[in-house]
Structures are given as C-alpha cells and as structure tokens.
Amino acid sequence: MKAAGPGSPKAPLVLALETSCDESAAALIRGREVLAAEVFSQIAIHGQYGGVVPEVASRNHLLALRPVLEATLEGAGLRLADLDAIAATAGPGLATSLMLGFSLAKGIAVALGRPFIPVNHIEGHLLSPFLGEPTGPRDSVGLVVSGGHTLLVRIYGTGRYRLLGKTLDDAAGEAFDKVGKLLGLPYPGGPHVAETALGGDRRRFNFPRSMLGSGDYDFSFSGLKTAVRYLLPKHVPVPVADVCASFQEAVVDILVAKTVKAIRAESVDTLALSGGVSCNLRLREQFAAACRIEGVQLLLAPPALCTDNAAMIAYVAALKLEGGAVSQLEAEIEPSLNASRWLNG
Ligand code: KG4
Ligand code: ZN
C-alpha cells in the first residue's frame, strides 16, 4: 500500500489493538486524527487480588475484545472493510494478554488482505505526546514513566532513539503502587497515592533522592519504597497524607533532576513526557516549572493517552506506514522485549 501524507484525506485508516496487560483497548486513527478509541479496564477485576493475575487478564481480554472493537468501529461510523492497515502491541507485556490482541489483529489483517503492523508498547508511550503535533516526533528528550518502565530516551525522530537511562530496580509507577499497598490504599496505588497526597505536607518526611549524584541517567526507586516501609511503624496512627505527599515529592524530584540534566546535555528544546505516571498532577506541575526555567517546550499527552490505550499504538503504526513500513504477518509477540536492546538497535 502506498502511504499518503499525514494531513491528506487519503492517509491510511489504521485500527490498533492493545492488550499488553489488563486493558483491552482499540483505536482508529487516520493521519493524526484519532477517530475513535475505547478502553475496557480490568482494574476492578484485579483490584480484589491486589495486582494483575495473568490468567484472569487473558480470560477477560477474550470477553472484552470483541465489544471493544465493535464500539470503536461504531464510534467512528466505520466497518472493518474500510480499514487500510491493522496494528497490535507486540510487547513488552504479559504473553497471555499480548497474544489475544495480536492474534485477533493478525486475523483481521489476513481476512481483509491488509498490512499487519506490530508495535512496541514502549514506543507507543514514548511517542504519544507528539500525537497532537502536526509534524510528528522531533528532536527531543522523552521520559516514559509507567507501571513497568522508567526510561529516559533521546528521540531523533520516528524509530530513531538512544537510551539515556533507565530504572535499575522498580519503575516509578511500580514504586507508587507498592507504597499504595503498604498504606492499604486500593490497587493500583498510583492514582490513590496522588489523591491522598493532595491533603498532605510534602516536606514532612525527607525521603531519599537516590542516584541523584550517580553521574548517569539511571534511576532507582526501591530504596525509597523501603524508606517508606521503615518509617510506617514509627508513626501510629500513620500520617497517610503526609507520607503520600512526601513520597510523591521525592519521586518527582528525582525524575525532574535527571531529566533536566539530560535536556541540558542533549541541547534539545522539547521534552516529551509519557506513561501512566505522567497523569500525576504534581509531576506535571514540577515538570512545567522546570521546562519554563530551561526554556524547553513540554509535550504531554492528555491523561487518557498516558495510561495504556490503543490510540498510541495506532499512532506509531501510522507513522511507520508513512515511513514505508510493510506488512509483518510473520511477526510474533515479544513479551520480554528489552528496552536497552530495542532502543540502541
Ligand atoms: O502506562 P500505564 O497505564 O501502564 C504500563 O504500561 O505500566 O501505567 C500505569 C501506572 C501504574 O503504576 C499507576 O499506578 C500509575 O501508572 N499511575 C499514576 C497515576 N495514574 C496512574 N501514578 C502516580 N500518579 C497518578 N496520578
Ligand atoms: Zn503502558
């Protein structure tokens, strides 16, 4: 298929399915315009177990995918036959979850005789802030902060990246979720910690800002989580709001400090912030302030595109098609797709 330009009415109509973890998502995109996007979140189902149970997730993808796909097509007033290409998340993620969206997308591509485009979930997050930008991804630094990843990446353009740093242990979202669990907050802890922090004193506890002087761009959040764990028995009743606010401030401080360092070293004028944790209001506020001081443009996706969604997957597929990508029906899921290997080729 010949790819048309992003603004052209002939830009390919791409359907993407995303099932890397516990969200069953579908989206339709034409060029830069998201025509419809649906997400069925399994949070309520996994909440009772305190975390994602892979087998339960795959069973629920099986139940949710068809209605989610139908609602997406209906939302855009389109039919499967209208599609020009079909994309799906290939990894990283849970094998038994990835497999469902990936197989369904492949099946649709085969049945329609259209190209199948596998997409890296992290690339979806990384490029999601550019979705509103007519020119697409450009020279910038990207920070992906999700439940599974914390990556600082130099972006040169679509498909051209260099890994600057990553977490050596817990991802930022994982740290939020673990602290939420320690405090008895519902799963996933991140949004609940953030909400509870609103009423807290962020200067009450001076939690460690690990690795700030490490001279590289790597992160570590497990010591911070342990510091919270050791603090709790010393304060009864636990000042939950103050702990949340002080913990959140430490995470934000670490992320901002390392990212600013990277922005300066790379001499870029754009920061693209993505992943579920980038919904965090304090994080947004502090990054906005830092970017103002640095004279850097901060690109943020709307909250619905920060957490797992299929629009970001459709967007990457559309960019790949514009770049001349061809169908990859032979592709397989890659549950443990390694960020270092992928980003540094
Ligand atoms: O990107 P995402 O939906 O899934 C992964 O690919 O991991 O990120 C989910 C993560 C969870 O750890 C969740 O707790 C965190 O993002 N999160 C937040 C907030 N909203 C979601 N963390 C802190 N503050 C928030 N407001
Ligand atoms: Zn994600």
PDB file of N, CA, C and O and ligand atoms in Angstrom, residues 18 20-23 121 125 144-149 172-177 188-195 248 274-281 283 306-309 312, ligand 1:
ATOM      1  N   GLU A  18      -4.656  -3.087  21.625  1.00  0.00           N
ATOM      2  CA  GLU A  18      -3.624  -3.075  22.677  1.00  0.00           C
ATOM      3  C   GLU A  18      -4.121  -3.962  23.818  1.00  0.00           C
ATOM      4  O   GLU A  18      -5.171  -3.702  24.411  1.00  0.00           O
ATOM      5  N   SER A  20      -1.541  -5.414  26.259  1.00  0.00           N
ATOM      6  CA  SER A  20      -0.269  -5.843  26.846  1.00  0.00           C
ATOM      7  C   SER A  20      -0.398  -6.249  28.310  1.00  0.00           C
ATOM      8  O   SER A  20       0.388  -7.034  28.803  1.00  0.00           O
ATOM      9  N   CYS A  21      -1.408  -5.713  28.995  1.00  0.00           N
ATOM     10  CA  CYS A  21      -1.534  -6.025  30.420  1.00  0.00           C
ATOM     11  C   CYS A  21      -2.997  -6.273  30.777  1.00  0.00           C
ATOM     12  O   CYS A  21      -3.556  -7.293  30.395  1.00  0.00           O
ATOM     13  N   ASP A  22      -3.633  -5.334  31.469  1.00  0.00           N
ATOM     14  CA  ASP A  22      -5.009  -5.576  31.899  1.00  0.00           C
ATOM     15  C   ASP A  22      -6.003  -4.590  31.291  1.00  0.00           C
ATOM     16  O   ASP A  22      -7.111  -4.433  31.796  1.00  0.00           O
ATOM     17  N   GLU A  23      -5.608  -3.927  30.209  1.00  0.00           N
ATOM     18  CA  GLU A  23      -6.556  -3.063  29.497  1.00  0.00           C
ATOM     19  C   GLU A  23      -6.795  -3.639  28.112  1.00  0.00           C
ATOM     20  O   GLU A  23      -5.841  -3.904  27.381  1.00  0.00           O
ATOM     21  N   HIS A 121       5.077  -1.487  22.641  1.00  0.00           N
ATOM     22  CA  HIS A 121       4.264  -0.755  23.620  1.00  0.00           C
ATOM     23  C   HIS A 121       4.997   0.494  24.163  1.00  0.00           C
ATOM     24  O   HIS A 121       4.387   1.557  24.308  1.00  0.00           O
ATOM     25  N   HIS A 125       4.027   4.610  24.141  1.00  0.00           N
ATOM     26  CA  HIS A 125       4.066   5.620  25.208  1.00  0.00           C
ATOM     27  C   HIS A 125       4.987   6.774  24.815  1.00  0.00           C
ATOM     28  O   HIS A 125       4.618   7.942  24.911  1.00  0.00           O
ATOM     29  N   VAL A 144       9.619   8.227  29.763  1.00  0.00           N
ATOM     30  CA  VAL A 144       8.478   7.313  29.890  1.00  0.00           C
ATOM     31  C   VAL A 144       8.420   6.857  31.345  1.00  0.00           C
ATOM     32  O   VAL A 144       9.362   6.236  31.841  1.00  0.00           O
ATOM     33  N   VAL A 145       7.316   7.191  32.018  1.00  0.00           N
ATOM     34  CA  VAL A 145       7.145   6.764  33.413  1.00  0.00           C
ATOM     35  C   VAL A 145       5.842   5.986  33.530  1.00  0.00           C
ATOM     36  O   VAL A 145       4.769   6.570  33.579  1.00  0.00           O
ATOM     37  N   SER A 146       5.963   4.663  33.540  1.00  0.00           N
ATOM     38  CA  SER A 146       4.748   3.838  33.594  1.00  0.00           C
ATOM     39  C   SER A 146       4.872   2.846  34.746  1.00  0.00           C
ATOM     40  O   SER A 146       5.783   2.933  35.565  1.00  0.00           O
ATOM     41  N   GLY A 147       3.933   1.893  34.770  1.00  0.00           N
ATOM     42  CA  GLY A 147       3.971   0.889  35.833  1.00  0.00           C
ATOM     43  C   GLY A 147       5.095  -0.111  35.605  1.00  0.00           C
ATOM     44  O   GLY A 147       5.602  -0.723  36.540  1.00  0.00           O
ATOM     45  N   GLY A 148       5.493  -0.274  34.360  1.00  0.00           N
ATOM     46  CA  GLY A 148       6.515  -1.271  34.043  1.00  0.00           C
ATOM     47  C   GLY A 148       7.856  -0.684  33.656  1.00  0.00           C
ATOM     48  O   GLY A 148       8.869  -1.398  33.659  1.00  0.00           O
ATOM     49  N   HIS A 149       7.896   0.605  33.301  1.00  0.00           N
ATOM     50  CA  HIS A 149       9.134   1.186  32.773  1.00  0.00           C
ATOM     51  C   HIS A 149       9.385   2.606  33.266  1.00  0.00           C
ATOM     52  O   HIS A 149       8.442   3.363  33.476  1.00  0.00           O
ATOM     53  N   ALA A 172       8.837   3.789  38.202  1.00  0.00           N
ATOM     54  CA  ALA A 172       8.224   4.840  39.035  1.00  0.00           C
ATOM     55  C   ALA A 172       6.793   4.450  39.436  1.00  0.00           C
ATOM     56  O   ALA A 172       6.407   4.577  40.602  1.00  0.00           O
ATOM     57  N   GLY A 173       6.014   3.946  38.474  1.00  0.00           N
ATOM     58  CA  GLY A 173       4.628   3.557  38.768  1.00  0.00           C
ATOM     59  C   GLY A 173       4.565   2.392  39.747  1.00  0.00           C
ATOM     60  O   GLY A 173       3.698   2.337  40.621  1.00  0.00           O
ATOM     61  N   GLU A 174       5.512   1.487  39.585  1.00  0.00           N
ATOM     62  CA  GLU A 174       5.587   0.326  40.477  1.00  0.00           C
ATOM     63  C   GLU A 174       5.847   0.802  41.911  1.00  0.00           C
ATOM     64  O   GLU A 174       5.251   0.281  42.865  1.00  0.00           O
ATOM     65  N   ALA A 175       6.722   1.800  42.069  1.00  0.00           N
ATOM     66  CA  ALA A 175       7.012   2.345  43.396  1.00  0.00           C
ATOM     67  C   ALA A 175       5.748   2.972  43.986  1.00  0.00           C
ATOM     68  O   ALA A 175       5.412   2.738  45.156  1.00  0.00           O
ATOM     69  N   PHE A 176       5.011   3.734  43.174  1.00  0.00           N
ATOM     70  CA  PHE A 176       3.736   4.315  43.634  1.00  0.00           C
ATOM     71  C   PHE A 176       2.792   3.191  44.077  1.00  0.00           C
ATOM     72  O   PHE A 176       2.149   3.283  45.119  1.00  0.00           O
ATOM     73  N   ASP A 177       2.716   2.141  43.268  1.00  0.00           N
ATOM     74  CA  ASP A 177       1.771   1.051  43.570  1.00  0.00           C
ATOM     75  C   ASP A 177       2.171   0.306  44.841  1.00  0.00           C
ATOM     76  O   ASP A 177       1.318  -0.065  45.654  1.00  0.00           O
ATOM     77  N   PRO A 188      -4.757   0.151  41.441  1.00  0.00           N
ATOM     78  CA  PRO A 188      -3.329   0.395  41.589  1.00  0.00           C
ATOM     79  C   PRO A 188      -3.085   1.652  42.424  1.00  0.00           C
ATOM     80  O   PRO A 188      -3.828   2.630  42.319  1.00  0.00           O
ATOM     81  N   GLY A 189      -2.036   1.610  43.235  1.00  0.00           N
ATOM     82  CA  GLY A 189      -1.823   2.666  44.224  1.00  0.00           C
ATOM     83  C   GLY A 189      -1.595   4.061  43.656  1.00  0.00           C
ATOM     84  O   GLY A 189      -1.984   5.044  44.276  1.00  0.00           O
ATOM     85  N   GLY A 190      -0.951   4.142  42.469  1.00  0.00           N
ATOM     86  CA  GLY A 190      -0.546   5.443  41.920  1.00  0.00           C
ATOM     87  C   GLY A 190      -1.574   6.557  42.043  1.00  0.00           C
ATOM     88  O   GLY A 190      -1.334   7.562  42.735  1.00  0.00           O
ATOM     89  N   PRO A 191      -2.749   6.402  41.400  1.00  0.00           N
ATOM     90  CA  PRO A 191      -3.731   7.497  41.465  1.00  0.00           C
ATOM     91  C   PRO A 191      -4.220   7.758  42.892  1.00  0.00           C
ATOM     92  O   PRO A 191      -4.514   8.906  43.234  1.00  0.00           O
ATOM     93  N   HIS A 192      -4.274   6.719  43.731  1.00  0.00           N
ATOM     94  CA  HIS A 192      -4.755   6.896  45.110  1.00  0.00           C
ATOM     95  C   HIS A 192      -3.720   7.614  45.970  1.00  0.00           C
ATOM     96  O   HIS A 192      -4.061   8.455  46.807  1.00  0.00           O
ATOM     97  N   VAL A 193      -2.441   7.275  45.757  1.00  0.00           N
ATOM     98  CA  VAL A 193      -1.365   7.978  46.470  1.00  0.00           C
ATOM     99  C   VAL A 193      -1.419   9.457  46.074  1.00  0.00           C
ATOM    100  O   VAL A 193      -1.340  10.358  46.915  1.00  0.00           O
ATOM    101  N   ALA A 194      -1.589   9.709  44.776  1.00  0.00           N
ATOM    102  CA  ALA A 194      -1.623  11.092  44.276  1.00  0.00           C
ATOM    103  C   ALA A 194      -2.786  11.859  44.894  1.00  0.00           C
ATOM    104  O   ALA A 194      -2.635  13.013  45.319  1.00  0.00           O
ATOM    105  N   GLU A 195      -3.942  11.218  44.963  1.00  0.00           N
ATOM    106  CA  GLU A 195      -5.121  11.895  45.503  1.00  0.00           C
ATOM    107  C   GLU A 195      -4.961  12.161  47.000  1.00  0.00           C
ATOM    108  O   GLU A 195      -5.266  13.250  47.485  1.00  0.00           O
ATOM    109  N   GLN A 248       5.704  11.177  47.059  1.00  0.00           N
ATOM    110  CA  GLN A 248       5.472  11.677  45.693  1.00  0.00           C
ATOM    111  C   GLN A 248       6.486  12.767  45.338  1.00  0.00           C
ATOM    112  O   GLN A 248       7.025  12.798  44.230  1.00  0.00           O
ATOM    113  N   SER A 274       5.617  10.925  29.105  1.00  0.00           N
ATOM    114  CA  SER A 274       4.562   9.943  28.804  1.00  0.00           C
ATOM    115  C   SER A 274       4.496   8.819  29.831  1.00  0.00           C
ATOM    116  O   SER A 274       5.355   8.706  30.703  1.00  0.00           O
ATOM    117  N   GLY A 275       3.475   7.961  29.691  1.00  0.00           N
ATOM    118  CA  GLY A 275       3.278   6.829  30.597  1.00  0.00           C
ATOM    119  C   GLY A 275       2.285   7.172  31.686  1.00  0.00           C
ATOM    120  O   GLY A 275       2.018   8.352  31.955  1.00  0.00           O
ATOM    121  N   GLY A 276       1.742   6.151  32.326  1.00  0.00           N
ATOM    122  CA  GLY A 276       0.676   6.331  33.318  1.00  0.00           C
ATOM    123  C   GLY A 276       1.002   7.341  34.404  1.00  0.00           C
ATOM    124  O   GLY A 276       0.137   8.125  34.809  1.00  0.00           O
ATOM    125  N   VAL A 277       2.250   7.355  34.881  1.00  0.00           N
ATOM    126  CA  VAL A 277       2.617   8.255  35.977  1.00  0.00           C
ATOM    127  C   VAL A 277       2.592   9.719  35.521  1.00  0.00           C
ATOM    128  O   VAL A 277       2.481  10.633  36.339  1.00  0.00           O
ATOM    129  N   SER A 278       2.645   9.941  34.204  1.00  0.00           N
ATOM    130  CA  SER A 278       2.608  11.337  33.733  1.00  0.00           C
ATOM    131  C   SER A 278       1.215  11.948  33.870  1.00  0.00           C
ATOM    132  O   SER A 278       1.011  13.119  33.569  1.00  0.00           O
ATOM    133  N   CYS A 279       0.234  11.151  34.358  1.00  0.00           N
ATOM    134  CA  CYS A 279      -1.076  11.722  34.746  1.00  0.00           C
ATOM    135  C   CYS A 279      -0.928  12.514  36.040  1.00  0.00           C
ATOM    136  O   CYS A 279      -1.782  13.343  36.366  1.00  0.00           O
ATOM    137  N   ASN A 280       0.118  12.216  36.804  1.00  0.00           N
ATOM    138  CA  ASN A 280       0.275  12.797  38.139  1.00  0.00           C
ATOM    139  C   ASN A 280       0.382  14.323  38.081  1.00  0.00           C
ATOM    140  O   ASN A 280       1.258  14.875  37.411  1.00  0.00           O
ATOM    141  N   LEU A 281      -0.500  14.989  38.816  1.00  0.00           N
ATOM    142  CA  LEU A 281      -0.582  16.447  38.716  1.00  0.00           C
ATOM    143  C   LEU A 281       0.641  17.154  39.272  1.00  0.00           C
ATOM    144  O   LEU A 281       1.107  18.136  38.707  1.00  0.00           O
ATOM    145  N   LEU A 283       3.639  15.941  39.352  1.00  0.00           N
ATOM    146  CA  LEU A 283       4.691  15.692  38.362  1.00  0.00           C
ATOM    147  C   LEU A 283       4.572  16.680  37.204  1.00  0.00           C
ATOM    148  O   LEU A 283       5.550  17.290  36.774  1.00  0.00           O
ATOM    149  N   CYS A 306      -2.152   8.766  28.400  1.00  0.00           N
ATOM    150  CA  CYS A 306      -0.968   8.497  29.219  1.00  0.00           C
ATOM    151  C   CYS A 306      -0.986   7.064  29.713  1.00  0.00           C
ATOM    152  O   CYS A 306       0.023   6.366  29.681  1.00  0.00           O
ATOM    153  N   THR A 307      -2.139   6.623  30.211  1.00  0.00           N
ATOM    154  CA  THR A 307      -2.247   5.231  30.638  1.00  0.00           C
ATOM    155  C   THR A 307      -2.445   4.365  29.384  1.00  0.00           C
ATOM    156  O   THR A 307      -2.599   4.892  28.282  1.00  0.00           O
ATOM    157  N   ASP A 308      -2.438   3.051  29.579  1.00  0.00           N
ATOM    158  CA  ASP A 308      -2.467   2.163  28.411  1.00  0.00           C
ATOM    159  C   ASP A 308      -3.700   2.401  27.535  1.00  0.00           C
ATOM    160  O   ASP A 308      -4.823   2.476  28.033  1.00  0.00           O
ATOM    161  N   ASN A 309      -3.449   2.526  26.252  1.00  0.00           N
ATOM    162  CA  ASN A 309      -4.519   2.812  25.293  1.00  0.00           C
ATOM    163  C   ASN A 309      -4.065   2.328  23.922  1.00  0.00           C
ATOM    164  O   ASN A 309      -2.879   2.043  23.718  1.00  0.00           O
ATOM    165  N   MET A 312      -2.240   5.283  20.995  1.00  0.00           N
ATOM    166  CA  MET A 312      -0.779   5.473  20.862  1.00  0.00           C
ATOM    167  C   MET A 312      -0.173   4.384  19.973  1.00  0.00           C
ATOM    168  O   MET A 312       0.814   4.619  19.271  1.00  0.00           O
TER     169      MET A 312
HETATM  170  O1  KG4 B   1       1.321   3.348  31.352  1.00  0.00           O
HETATM  171  P1  KG4 B   1       0.474   2.551  32.276  1.00  0.00           P
HETATM  172  O2  KG4 B   1      -1.013   2.632  32.146  1.00  0.00           O
HETATM  173  O3  KG4 B   1       0.819   1.036  32.202  1.00  0.00           O
HETATM  174  C1  KG4 B   1       2.073   0.490  31.993  1.00  0.00           C
HETATM  175  O4  KG4 B   1       2.484   0.359  30.826  1.00  0.00           O
HETATM  176  O5  KG4 B   1       2.706   0.188  33.031  1.00  0.00           O
HETATM  177  O6  KG4 B   1       0.925   2.989  33.748  1.00  0.00           O
HETATM  178  C2  KG4 B   1       0.268   2.516  34.871  1.00  0.00           C
HETATM  179  C3  KG4 B   1       0.977   3.082  36.081  1.00  0.00           C
HETATM  180  C4  KG4 B   1       0.529   2.443  37.384  1.00  0.00           C
HETATM  181  O7  KG4 B   1       1.672   2.119  38.135  1.00  0.00           O
HETATM  182  C5  KG4 B   1      -0.292   3.535  38.034  1.00  0.00           C
HETATM  183  O8  KG4 B   1      -0.312   3.472  39.427  1.00  0.00           O
HETATM  184  C6  KG4 B   1       0.431   4.759  37.543  1.00  0.00           C
HETATM  185  O9  KG4 B   1       0.715   4.489  36.191  1.00  0.00           O
HETATM  186  N1  KG4 B   1      -0.397   5.984  37.662  1.00  0.00           N
HETATM  187  C7  KG4 B   1      -0.076   7.013  38.494  1.00  0.00           C
HETATM  188  C8  KG4 B   1      -1.112   7.972  38.348  1.00  0.00           C
HETATM  189  N2  KG4 B   1      -2.017   7.500  37.423  1.00  0.00           N
HETATM  190  C9  KG4 B   1      -1.543   6.280  37.018  1.00  0.00           C
HETATM  191  N3  KG4 B   1       0.964   7.197  39.311  1.00  0.00           N
HETATM  192  C10 KG4 B   1       1.011   8.353  40.002  1.00  0.00           C
HETATM  193  N4  KG4 B   1       0.057   9.309  39.936  1.00  0.00           N
HETATM  194  C11 KG4 B   1      -1.008   9.163  39.111  1.00  0.00           C
HETATM  195  N5  KG4 B   1      -1.941  10.126  39.043  1.00  0.00           N
END
